Coordinates of C-alpha atoms and ligand atoms in Angstrom, one line a residue:
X1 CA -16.3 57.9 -3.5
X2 CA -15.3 56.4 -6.8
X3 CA -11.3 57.0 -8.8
X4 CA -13.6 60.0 -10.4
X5 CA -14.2 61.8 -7.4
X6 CA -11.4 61.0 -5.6
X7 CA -9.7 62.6 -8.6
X8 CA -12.0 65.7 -8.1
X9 CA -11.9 65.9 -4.3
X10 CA -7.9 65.8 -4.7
X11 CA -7.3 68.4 -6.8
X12 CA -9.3 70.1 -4.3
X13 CA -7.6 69.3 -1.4
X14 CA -4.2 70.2 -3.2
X15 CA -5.3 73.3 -3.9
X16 CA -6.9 73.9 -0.3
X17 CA -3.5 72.9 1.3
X18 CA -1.7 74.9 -0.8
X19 CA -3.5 77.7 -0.1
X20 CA -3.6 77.2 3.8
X21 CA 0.4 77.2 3.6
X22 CA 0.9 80.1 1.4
X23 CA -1.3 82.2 3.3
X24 CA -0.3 80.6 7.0
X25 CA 1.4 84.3 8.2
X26 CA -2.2 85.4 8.0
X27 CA -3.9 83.0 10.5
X28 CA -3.3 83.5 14.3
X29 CA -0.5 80.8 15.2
X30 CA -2.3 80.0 18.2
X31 CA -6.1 79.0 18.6
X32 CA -8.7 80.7 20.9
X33 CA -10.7 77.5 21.3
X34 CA -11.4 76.3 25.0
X35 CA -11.1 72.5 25.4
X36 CA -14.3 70.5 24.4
X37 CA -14.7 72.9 21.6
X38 CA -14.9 70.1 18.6
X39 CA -17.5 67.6 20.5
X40 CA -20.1 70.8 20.5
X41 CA -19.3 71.0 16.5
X42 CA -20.1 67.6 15.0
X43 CA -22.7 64.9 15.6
X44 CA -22.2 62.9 18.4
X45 CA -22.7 59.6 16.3
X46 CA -21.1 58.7 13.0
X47 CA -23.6 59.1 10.4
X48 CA -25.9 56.4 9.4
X49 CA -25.8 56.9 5.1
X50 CA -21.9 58.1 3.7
X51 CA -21.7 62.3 3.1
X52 CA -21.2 64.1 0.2
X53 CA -17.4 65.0 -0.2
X54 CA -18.6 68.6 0.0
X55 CA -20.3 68.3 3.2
X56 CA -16.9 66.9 4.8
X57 CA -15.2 69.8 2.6
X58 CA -16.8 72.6 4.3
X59 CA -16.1 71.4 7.6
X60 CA -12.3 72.1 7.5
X61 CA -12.2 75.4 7.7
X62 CA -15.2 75.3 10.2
X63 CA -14.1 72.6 12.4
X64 CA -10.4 71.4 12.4
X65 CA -9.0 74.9 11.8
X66 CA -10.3 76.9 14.4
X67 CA -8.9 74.1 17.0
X68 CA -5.3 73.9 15.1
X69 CA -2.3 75.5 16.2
X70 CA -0.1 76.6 12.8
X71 CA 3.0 75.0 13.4
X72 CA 4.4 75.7 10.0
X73 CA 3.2 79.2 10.8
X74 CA 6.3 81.8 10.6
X75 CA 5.2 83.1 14.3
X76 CA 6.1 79.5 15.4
X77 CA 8.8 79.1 17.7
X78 CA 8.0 76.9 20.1
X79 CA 9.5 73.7 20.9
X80 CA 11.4 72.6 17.6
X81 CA 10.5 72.5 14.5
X82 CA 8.1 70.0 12.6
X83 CA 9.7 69.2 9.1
X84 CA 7.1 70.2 6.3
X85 CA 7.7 70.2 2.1
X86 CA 6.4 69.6 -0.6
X87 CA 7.8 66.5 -1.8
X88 CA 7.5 64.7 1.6
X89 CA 4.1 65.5 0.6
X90 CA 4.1 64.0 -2.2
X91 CA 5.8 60.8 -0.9
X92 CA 3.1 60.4 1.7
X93 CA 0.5 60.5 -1.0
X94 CA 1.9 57.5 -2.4
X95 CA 2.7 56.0 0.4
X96 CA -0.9 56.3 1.5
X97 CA -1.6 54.6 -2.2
X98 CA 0.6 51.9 -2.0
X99 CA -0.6 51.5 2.1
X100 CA 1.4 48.4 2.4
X101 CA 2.7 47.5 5.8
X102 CA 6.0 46.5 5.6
X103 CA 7.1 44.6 8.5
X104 CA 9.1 41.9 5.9
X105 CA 11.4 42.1 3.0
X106 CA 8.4 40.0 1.6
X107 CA 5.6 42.6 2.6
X108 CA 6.7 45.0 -0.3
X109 CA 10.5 44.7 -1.0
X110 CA 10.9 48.1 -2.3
X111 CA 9.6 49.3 1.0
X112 CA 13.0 47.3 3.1
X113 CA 14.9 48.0 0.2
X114 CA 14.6 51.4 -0.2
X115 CA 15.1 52.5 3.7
X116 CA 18.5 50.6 3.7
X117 CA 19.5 52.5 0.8
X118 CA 18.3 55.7 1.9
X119 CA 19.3 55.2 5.9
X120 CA 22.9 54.6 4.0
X121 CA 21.9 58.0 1.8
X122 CA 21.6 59.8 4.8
X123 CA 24.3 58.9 7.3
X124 CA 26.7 59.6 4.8
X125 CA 25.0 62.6 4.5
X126 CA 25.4 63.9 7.7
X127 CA 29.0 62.4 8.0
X128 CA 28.2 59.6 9.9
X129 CA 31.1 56.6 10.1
X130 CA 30.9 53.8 7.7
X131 CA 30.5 51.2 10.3
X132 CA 27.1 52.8 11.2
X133 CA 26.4 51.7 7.6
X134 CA 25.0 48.8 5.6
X135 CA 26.7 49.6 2.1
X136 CA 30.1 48.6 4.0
X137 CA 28.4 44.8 4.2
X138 CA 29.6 44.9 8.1
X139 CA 27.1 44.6 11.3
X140 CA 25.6 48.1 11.2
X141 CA 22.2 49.8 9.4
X142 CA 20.2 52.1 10.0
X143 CA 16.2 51.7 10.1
X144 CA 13.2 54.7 10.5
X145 CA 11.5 55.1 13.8
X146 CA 8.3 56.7 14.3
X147 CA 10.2 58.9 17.1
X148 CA 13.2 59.7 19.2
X149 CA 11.4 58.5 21.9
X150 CA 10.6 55.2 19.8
X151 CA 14.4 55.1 19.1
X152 CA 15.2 55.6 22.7
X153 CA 13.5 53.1 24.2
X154 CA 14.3 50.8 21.2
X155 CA 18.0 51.5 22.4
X156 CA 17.8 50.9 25.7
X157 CA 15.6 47.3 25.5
X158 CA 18.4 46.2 22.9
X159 CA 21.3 47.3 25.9
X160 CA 19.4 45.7 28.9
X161 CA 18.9 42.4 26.6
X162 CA 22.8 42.1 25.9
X163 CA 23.8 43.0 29.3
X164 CA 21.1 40.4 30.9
X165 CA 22.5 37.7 27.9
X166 CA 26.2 38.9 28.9
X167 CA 25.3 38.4 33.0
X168 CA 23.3 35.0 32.4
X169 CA 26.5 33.7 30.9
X170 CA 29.0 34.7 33.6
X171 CA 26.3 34.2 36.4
X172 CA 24.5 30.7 34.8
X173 CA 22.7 30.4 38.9
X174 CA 21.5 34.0 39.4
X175 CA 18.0 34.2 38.4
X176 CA 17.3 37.4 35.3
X177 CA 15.0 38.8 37.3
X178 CA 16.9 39.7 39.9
X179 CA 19.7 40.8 37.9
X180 CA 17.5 43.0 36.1
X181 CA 16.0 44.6 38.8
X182 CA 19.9 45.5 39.3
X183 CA 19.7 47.2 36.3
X184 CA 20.5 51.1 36.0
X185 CA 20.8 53.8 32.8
X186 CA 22.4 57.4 33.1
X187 CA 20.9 60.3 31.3
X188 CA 21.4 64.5 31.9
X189 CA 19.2 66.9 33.7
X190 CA 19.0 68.1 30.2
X191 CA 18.5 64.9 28.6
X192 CA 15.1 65.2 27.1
X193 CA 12.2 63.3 29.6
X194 CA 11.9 60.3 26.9
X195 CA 15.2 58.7 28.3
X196 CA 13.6 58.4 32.1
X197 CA 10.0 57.5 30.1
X198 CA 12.3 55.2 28.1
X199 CA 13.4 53.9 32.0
X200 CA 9.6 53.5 33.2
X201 CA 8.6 51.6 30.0
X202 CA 11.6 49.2 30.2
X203 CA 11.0 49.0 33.9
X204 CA 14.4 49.9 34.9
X205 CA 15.7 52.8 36.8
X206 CA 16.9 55.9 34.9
X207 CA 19.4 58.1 36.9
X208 CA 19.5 62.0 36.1
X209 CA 22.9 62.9 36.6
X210 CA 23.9 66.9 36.9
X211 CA 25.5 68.7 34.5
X212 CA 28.4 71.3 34.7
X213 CA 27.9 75.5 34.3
X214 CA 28.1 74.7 30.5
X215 CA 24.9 72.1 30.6
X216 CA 27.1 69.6 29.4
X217 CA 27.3 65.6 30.9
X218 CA 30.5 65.3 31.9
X219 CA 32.8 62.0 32.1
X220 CA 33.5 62.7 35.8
X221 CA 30.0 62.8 36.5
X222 CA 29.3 59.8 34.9
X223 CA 32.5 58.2 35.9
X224 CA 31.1 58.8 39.5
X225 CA 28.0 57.8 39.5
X226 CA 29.2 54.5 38.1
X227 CA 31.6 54.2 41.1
X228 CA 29.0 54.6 43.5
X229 CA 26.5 52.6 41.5
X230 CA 28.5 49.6 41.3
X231 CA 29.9 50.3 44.9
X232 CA 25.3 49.9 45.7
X233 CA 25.3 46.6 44.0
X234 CA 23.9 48.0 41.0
X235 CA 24.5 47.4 37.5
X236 CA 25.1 50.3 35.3
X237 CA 24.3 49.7 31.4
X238 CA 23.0 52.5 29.2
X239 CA 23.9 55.9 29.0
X240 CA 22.0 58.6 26.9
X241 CA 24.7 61.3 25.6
X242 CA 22.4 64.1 23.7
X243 CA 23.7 66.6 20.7
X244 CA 21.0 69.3 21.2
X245 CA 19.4 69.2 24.1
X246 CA 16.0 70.5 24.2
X247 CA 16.2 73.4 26.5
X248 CA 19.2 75.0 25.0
X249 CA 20.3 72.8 22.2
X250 CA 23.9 72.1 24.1
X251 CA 26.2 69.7 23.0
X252 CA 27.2 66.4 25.6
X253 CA 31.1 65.6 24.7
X254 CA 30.9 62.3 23.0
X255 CA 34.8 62.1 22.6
X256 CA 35.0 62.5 26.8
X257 CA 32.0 60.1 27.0
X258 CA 32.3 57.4 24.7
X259 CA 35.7 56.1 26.4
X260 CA 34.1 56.2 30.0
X261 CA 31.0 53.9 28.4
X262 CA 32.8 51.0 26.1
X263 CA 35.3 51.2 29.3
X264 CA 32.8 50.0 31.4
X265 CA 30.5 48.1 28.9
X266 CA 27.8 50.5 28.9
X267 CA 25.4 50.9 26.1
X268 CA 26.2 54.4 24.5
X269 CA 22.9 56.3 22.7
X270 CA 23.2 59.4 20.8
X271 CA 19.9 61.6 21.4
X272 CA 20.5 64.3 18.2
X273 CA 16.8 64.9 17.7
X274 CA 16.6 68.3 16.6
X275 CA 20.5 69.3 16.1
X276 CA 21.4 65.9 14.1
X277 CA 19.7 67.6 10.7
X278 CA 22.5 70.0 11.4
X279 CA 25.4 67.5 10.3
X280 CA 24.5 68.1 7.1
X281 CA 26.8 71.2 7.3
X282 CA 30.9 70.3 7.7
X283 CA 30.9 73.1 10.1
X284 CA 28.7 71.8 12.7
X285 CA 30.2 68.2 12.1
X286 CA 32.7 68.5 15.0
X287 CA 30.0 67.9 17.7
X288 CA 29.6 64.1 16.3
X289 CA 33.9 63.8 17.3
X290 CA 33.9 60.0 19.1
X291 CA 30.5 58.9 17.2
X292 CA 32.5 55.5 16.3
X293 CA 32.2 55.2 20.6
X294 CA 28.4 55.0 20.3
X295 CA 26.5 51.8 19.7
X296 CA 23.6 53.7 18.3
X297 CA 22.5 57.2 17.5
X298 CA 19.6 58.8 16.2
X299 CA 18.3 61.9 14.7
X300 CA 14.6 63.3 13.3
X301 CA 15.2 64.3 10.0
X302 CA 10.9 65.1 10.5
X303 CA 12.2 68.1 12.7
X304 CA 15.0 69.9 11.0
X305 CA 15.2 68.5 7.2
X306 CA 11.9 68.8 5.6
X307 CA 11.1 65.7 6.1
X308 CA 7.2 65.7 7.7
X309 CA 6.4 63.8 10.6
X310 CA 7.0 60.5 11.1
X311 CA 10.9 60.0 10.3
X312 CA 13.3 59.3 12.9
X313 CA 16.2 57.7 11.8
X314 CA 18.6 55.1 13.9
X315 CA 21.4 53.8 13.1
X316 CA 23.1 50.7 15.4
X317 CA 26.4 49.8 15.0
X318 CA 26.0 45.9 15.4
X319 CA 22.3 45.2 14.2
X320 CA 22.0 41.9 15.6
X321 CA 22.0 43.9 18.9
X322 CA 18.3 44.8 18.5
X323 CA 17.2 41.8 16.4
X324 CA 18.1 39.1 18.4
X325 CA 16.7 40.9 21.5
X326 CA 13.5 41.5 19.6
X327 CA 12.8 38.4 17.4
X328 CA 10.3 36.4 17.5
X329 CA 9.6 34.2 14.4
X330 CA 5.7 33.1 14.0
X331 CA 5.2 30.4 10.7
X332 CA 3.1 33.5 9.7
X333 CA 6.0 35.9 9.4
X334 CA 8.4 34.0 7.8
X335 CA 9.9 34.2 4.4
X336 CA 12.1 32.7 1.6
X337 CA 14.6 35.4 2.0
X338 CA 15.0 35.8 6.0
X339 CA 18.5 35.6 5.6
X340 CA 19.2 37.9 2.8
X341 CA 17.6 41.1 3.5
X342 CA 16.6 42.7 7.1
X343 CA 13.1 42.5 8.2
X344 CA 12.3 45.5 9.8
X345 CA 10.0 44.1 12.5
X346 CA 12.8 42.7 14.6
X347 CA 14.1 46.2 14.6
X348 CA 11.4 47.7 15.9
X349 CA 8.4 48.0 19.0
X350 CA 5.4 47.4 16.4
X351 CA 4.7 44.8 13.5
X352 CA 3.6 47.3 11.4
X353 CA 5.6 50.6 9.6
X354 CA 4.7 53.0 6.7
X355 CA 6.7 53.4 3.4
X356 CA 8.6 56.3 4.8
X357 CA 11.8 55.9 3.4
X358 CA 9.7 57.6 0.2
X359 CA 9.9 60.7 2.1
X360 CA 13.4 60.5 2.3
X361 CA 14.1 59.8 -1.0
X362 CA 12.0 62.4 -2.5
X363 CA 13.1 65.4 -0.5
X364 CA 17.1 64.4 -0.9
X365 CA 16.4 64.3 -4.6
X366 CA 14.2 67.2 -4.8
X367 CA 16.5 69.7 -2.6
X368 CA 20.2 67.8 -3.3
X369 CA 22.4 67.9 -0.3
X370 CA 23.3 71.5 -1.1
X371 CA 19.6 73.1 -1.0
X372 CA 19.3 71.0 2.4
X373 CA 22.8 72.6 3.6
X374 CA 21.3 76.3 2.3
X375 CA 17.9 75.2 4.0
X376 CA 19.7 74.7 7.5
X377 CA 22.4 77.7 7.0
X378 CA 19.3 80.1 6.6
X379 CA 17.3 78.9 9.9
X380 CA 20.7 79.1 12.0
X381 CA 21.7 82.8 10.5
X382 CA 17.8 83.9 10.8
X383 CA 18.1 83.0 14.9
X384 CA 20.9 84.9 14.8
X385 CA 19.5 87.9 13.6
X386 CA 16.8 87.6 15.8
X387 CA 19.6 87.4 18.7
X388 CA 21.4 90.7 17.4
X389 CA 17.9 92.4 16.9
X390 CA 16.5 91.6 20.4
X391 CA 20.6 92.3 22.0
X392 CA 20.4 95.9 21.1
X393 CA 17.4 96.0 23.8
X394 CA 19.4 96.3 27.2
X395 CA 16.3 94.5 29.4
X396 CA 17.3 91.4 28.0
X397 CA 20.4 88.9 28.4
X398 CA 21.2 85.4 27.2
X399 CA 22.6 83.3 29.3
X400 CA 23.8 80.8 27.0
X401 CA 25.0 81.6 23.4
X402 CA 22.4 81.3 20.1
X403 CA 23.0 77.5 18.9
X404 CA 21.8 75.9 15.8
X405 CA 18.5 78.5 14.8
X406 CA 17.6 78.5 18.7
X407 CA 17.6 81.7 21.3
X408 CA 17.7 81.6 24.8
X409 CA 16.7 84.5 26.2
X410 CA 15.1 86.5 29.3
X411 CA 14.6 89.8 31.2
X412 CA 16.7 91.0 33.3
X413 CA 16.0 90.5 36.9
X414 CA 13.3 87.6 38.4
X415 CA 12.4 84.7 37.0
X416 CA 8.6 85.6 37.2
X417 CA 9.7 88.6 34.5
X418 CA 10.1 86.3 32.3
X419 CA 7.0 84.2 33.0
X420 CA 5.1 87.0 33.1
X421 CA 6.1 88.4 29.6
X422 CA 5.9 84.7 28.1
X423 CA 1.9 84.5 29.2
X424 CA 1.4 87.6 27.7
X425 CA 3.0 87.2 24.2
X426 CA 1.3 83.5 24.3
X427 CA -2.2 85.0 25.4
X428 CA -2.2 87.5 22.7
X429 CA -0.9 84.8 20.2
X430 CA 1.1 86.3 17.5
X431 CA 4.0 84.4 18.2
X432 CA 4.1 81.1 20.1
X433 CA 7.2 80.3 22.0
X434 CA 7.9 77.9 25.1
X435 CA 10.0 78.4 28.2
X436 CA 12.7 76.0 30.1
X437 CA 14.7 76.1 33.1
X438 CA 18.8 75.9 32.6
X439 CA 19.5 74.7 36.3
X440 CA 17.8 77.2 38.0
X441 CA 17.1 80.2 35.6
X442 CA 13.5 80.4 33.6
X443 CA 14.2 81.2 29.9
X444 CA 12.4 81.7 27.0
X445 CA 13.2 80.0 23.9
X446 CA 12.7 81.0 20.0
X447 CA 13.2 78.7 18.0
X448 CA 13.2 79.3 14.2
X449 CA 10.5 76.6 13.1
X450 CA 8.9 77.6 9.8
X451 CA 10.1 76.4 6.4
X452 CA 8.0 80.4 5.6
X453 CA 9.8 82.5 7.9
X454 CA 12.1 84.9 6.6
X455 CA 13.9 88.1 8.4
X456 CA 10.7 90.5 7.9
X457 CA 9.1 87.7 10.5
X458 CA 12.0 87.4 13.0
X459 CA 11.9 91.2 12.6
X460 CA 8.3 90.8 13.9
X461 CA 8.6 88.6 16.3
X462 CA 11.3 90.5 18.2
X463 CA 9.3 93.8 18.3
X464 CA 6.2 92.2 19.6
X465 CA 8.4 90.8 22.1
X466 CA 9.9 94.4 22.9
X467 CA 6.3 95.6 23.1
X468 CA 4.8 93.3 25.3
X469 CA 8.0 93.6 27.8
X470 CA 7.2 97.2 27.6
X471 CA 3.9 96.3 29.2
X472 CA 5.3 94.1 31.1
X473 CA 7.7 96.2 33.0
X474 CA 9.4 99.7 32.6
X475 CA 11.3 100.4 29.9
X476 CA 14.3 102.9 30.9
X477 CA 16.7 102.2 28.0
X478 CA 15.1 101.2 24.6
X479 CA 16.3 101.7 21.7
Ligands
PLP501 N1 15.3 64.3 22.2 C1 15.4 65.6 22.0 C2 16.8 66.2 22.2 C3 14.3 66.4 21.6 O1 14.5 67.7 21.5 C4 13.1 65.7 21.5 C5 11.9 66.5 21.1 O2 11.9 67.7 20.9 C6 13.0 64.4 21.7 C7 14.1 63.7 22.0 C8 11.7 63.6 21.5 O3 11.4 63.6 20.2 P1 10.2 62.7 19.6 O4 9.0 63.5 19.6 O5 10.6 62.3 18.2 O6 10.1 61.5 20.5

């Protein structure tokens, strides 16, 4: 393909994706295919002389698109959402032109330089306290992740480095291993699963502490297990504190926590995956109370802020914390300007990262901090619709209120009710949702997910729910 046809082939492709998201609502949001189905659909070899961009055109709509499942589909309410606009787009165009790999300042400065700048737009964006920033010329920064996960495990390997460094010094004859082995983190039952993954990739031992009625970490939990843990001969050192967990998108007390971790010199890591995007709204800032407390925190503006995926942005409180616990300087790597600008590499697991900070900069341009404030306000007042719609039907309850554009709900009665009517909305495929377990109870969850979905949708969604409970048990009382 020469600049000519790539020229052609993009205009296609614009138009083609274009088309696919404008006309999204029509396709199913779920696929019918049965695993294997691609490998019986293309060659089994790569071809031998290159195709005609046509050839790979067609194959699209024949191949890919029977096998994807539409997250940016209105009917989309699983999980949480996947960020999707136009200029992030855009950005990722360019990034893809420029394709530089900017582990240094020296590997494309604009690539460094913009992400401080942007990671500095952004926090104080969401409200987030100076000394998480670089502008103020202190310790802090912020840096883009590929993931939460990413960040989490980033977090903890930074904490268990400046606890081992901390115990070395007071203990120069006990060996690290050992100490190490001594090693324990805290997250919540309803913490997501990448802090204990976070704990089996770091090798140390992740303990799931309970949470109270409210599905909130408490201090006295924590305050307990520390007791105990130290009373065992174990060292406690990292604690993940989440603002919107996954099941129910409940908020852990980061004013209670935070004194309970820099008490004891525990590492404190805000998990705001999902609900972090949130902050961009005054009224939802109170849930970040005690954020000073933490020694880093992170958030997915690729979820909730139109950002598409990758962007997960982390912000530490003392950078050296995470570059000097992952630096390691080849002759290769190093530069004229080590000491003047950050190299991203120390702050992260790989060498290599994308110019993402693009996407960042073109979608807080293109939507201003007010369209990204209306963008959020409409997602949290359309799940709330959706909870008044589906309240006026007297088979189902919530047992935790609507928070930040997600629903809990279920039927009445048994758990398997509510398993029962999740298979069979998901097996028709109209409207995808996913279920999760608050202590003991099975619920379902509807998130609002699509950048497309508007009240007509939500309206939708909640009668096919209506009529599929219908089939799925009596309906005495519906309205
Ligand atoms: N933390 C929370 C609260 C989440 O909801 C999620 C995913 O939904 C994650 C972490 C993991 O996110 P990622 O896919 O960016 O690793």
């Amino acid at each position: 393909m020469d600049s000519e046809q790539f020229r052609a082939a993009a205009h296609q492709m614009v138009d083609y994706v274009i088309d696919y998201l404008d006309n999204i609502r029509n396709r199913r949001v779920l696929p019918t295919v049965e695993p294997g189905y691609l490998r019986k659909l293309i060659p089994e070899e790569a071809p031998e002389q290159g195709e005609t961009w046509q050839s790979i055109f067609q194959d699209i709509e024949r191949v890919i698109m029977p096998g994807v499942t539409h997250w940016h589909s209105p009917n989309f309410h699983a999980y949480y959402p996947t960020g999707n606009s136009w200029p992030a787009m855009l950005a990722d165009i360019l990034s893809d032109a420029i394709g530089c790999v900017g582990f240094s300042w020296i590997a494309s400065p604009a690539c460094t330089e913009l992400e401080v700048v942007m990671m500095d737009w952004l926090g104080k964006l969401i409200g987030l306290p100076p000394v998480f920033l670089a502008s103020t010329g202190g310790k802090g920064g912020g840096v883009i992740q590929g993931t939460a996960s990413e960040a989490m495990l980033v977090g903890l390997l930074a904490a268990r480095s400046k606890t081992l460094k901390r115990l070395k010094a007071d203990n120069p004859e006990k060996d690290e291993q050992t100490l190490a082995s001594r090693l324990v983190a805290y997250s919540s039952e309803q913490s997501h699963s990448a802090a204990e993954r976070a704990g089996l990739l770091a090798g140390v031992h992740v303990r799931v502490l309970p949470t109270d009625d409210q599905l909130h970490l408490r201090a006295d939990a924590l305050q307990s297990a520390i007791k105990e843990d130290t009373a065992n001969g174990k060292i406690p050192f990292f604690v993940v504190a989440t603002l919107g967990t996954t099941p129910s998108c409940s908020f852990d007390d980061i004013e209670e926590l935070g004194p309970v971790c820099n008490d004891h010199l525990l590492w404190l890591h805000v998990d705001a995956a999902y609900a972090g995007s949130a902050f961009v709204c005054e009224e939802h800032r109170h849930y970040m109370k005690g954020i000073e407390r933490a020694d880093s925190f992170n958030f997915n503006p690729h979820k909730w802020l139109l950002v598409n995926f990758d962007c997960s942005a982390m912000w530490l409180k003392d950078a050296n914390d995470i570059v000097s616990a992952f630096n390691v300087d080849p002759i290769f790597l190093k530069h004229d300007h080590q000491s003047s600008a950050p190299d991203f590499r120390h702050w992260q697991i790989p060498l290599g990262r994308r110019f993402r900070s693009l996407k960042l900069w073109f979608v807080m341009r293109s939507y201003g901090a007010q369209g990204l404030r209306d963008y959020i306000r409409k997602q949290i007042r359309l799940a709330e619709q959706f909870h008044h719609m589906l309240a006026a039907d007297d088979r189902f309850e919530f047992p935790v209120a609507p928070s930040m554009g997600l629903v809990c709900f279920r039927l009445k009665g048994e758990n398997s009710l509510s398993e029962a009517l999740l298979k069979r909305i998901n097996e028709a495929g109209q409207v995808y949702m996913i279920p999760a377990k608050l202590h003991e109870t099975y619920i379902i969850r509807f998130a609002v997910c699509s950048r497309f979905t508007e009240l007509s949708d939500v309206q939708a969604s909640c009668e096919e729910i209506r009529r599929h409970a219908n089939e799925t048990l009596p309906a005495p009382n519906q309205n």
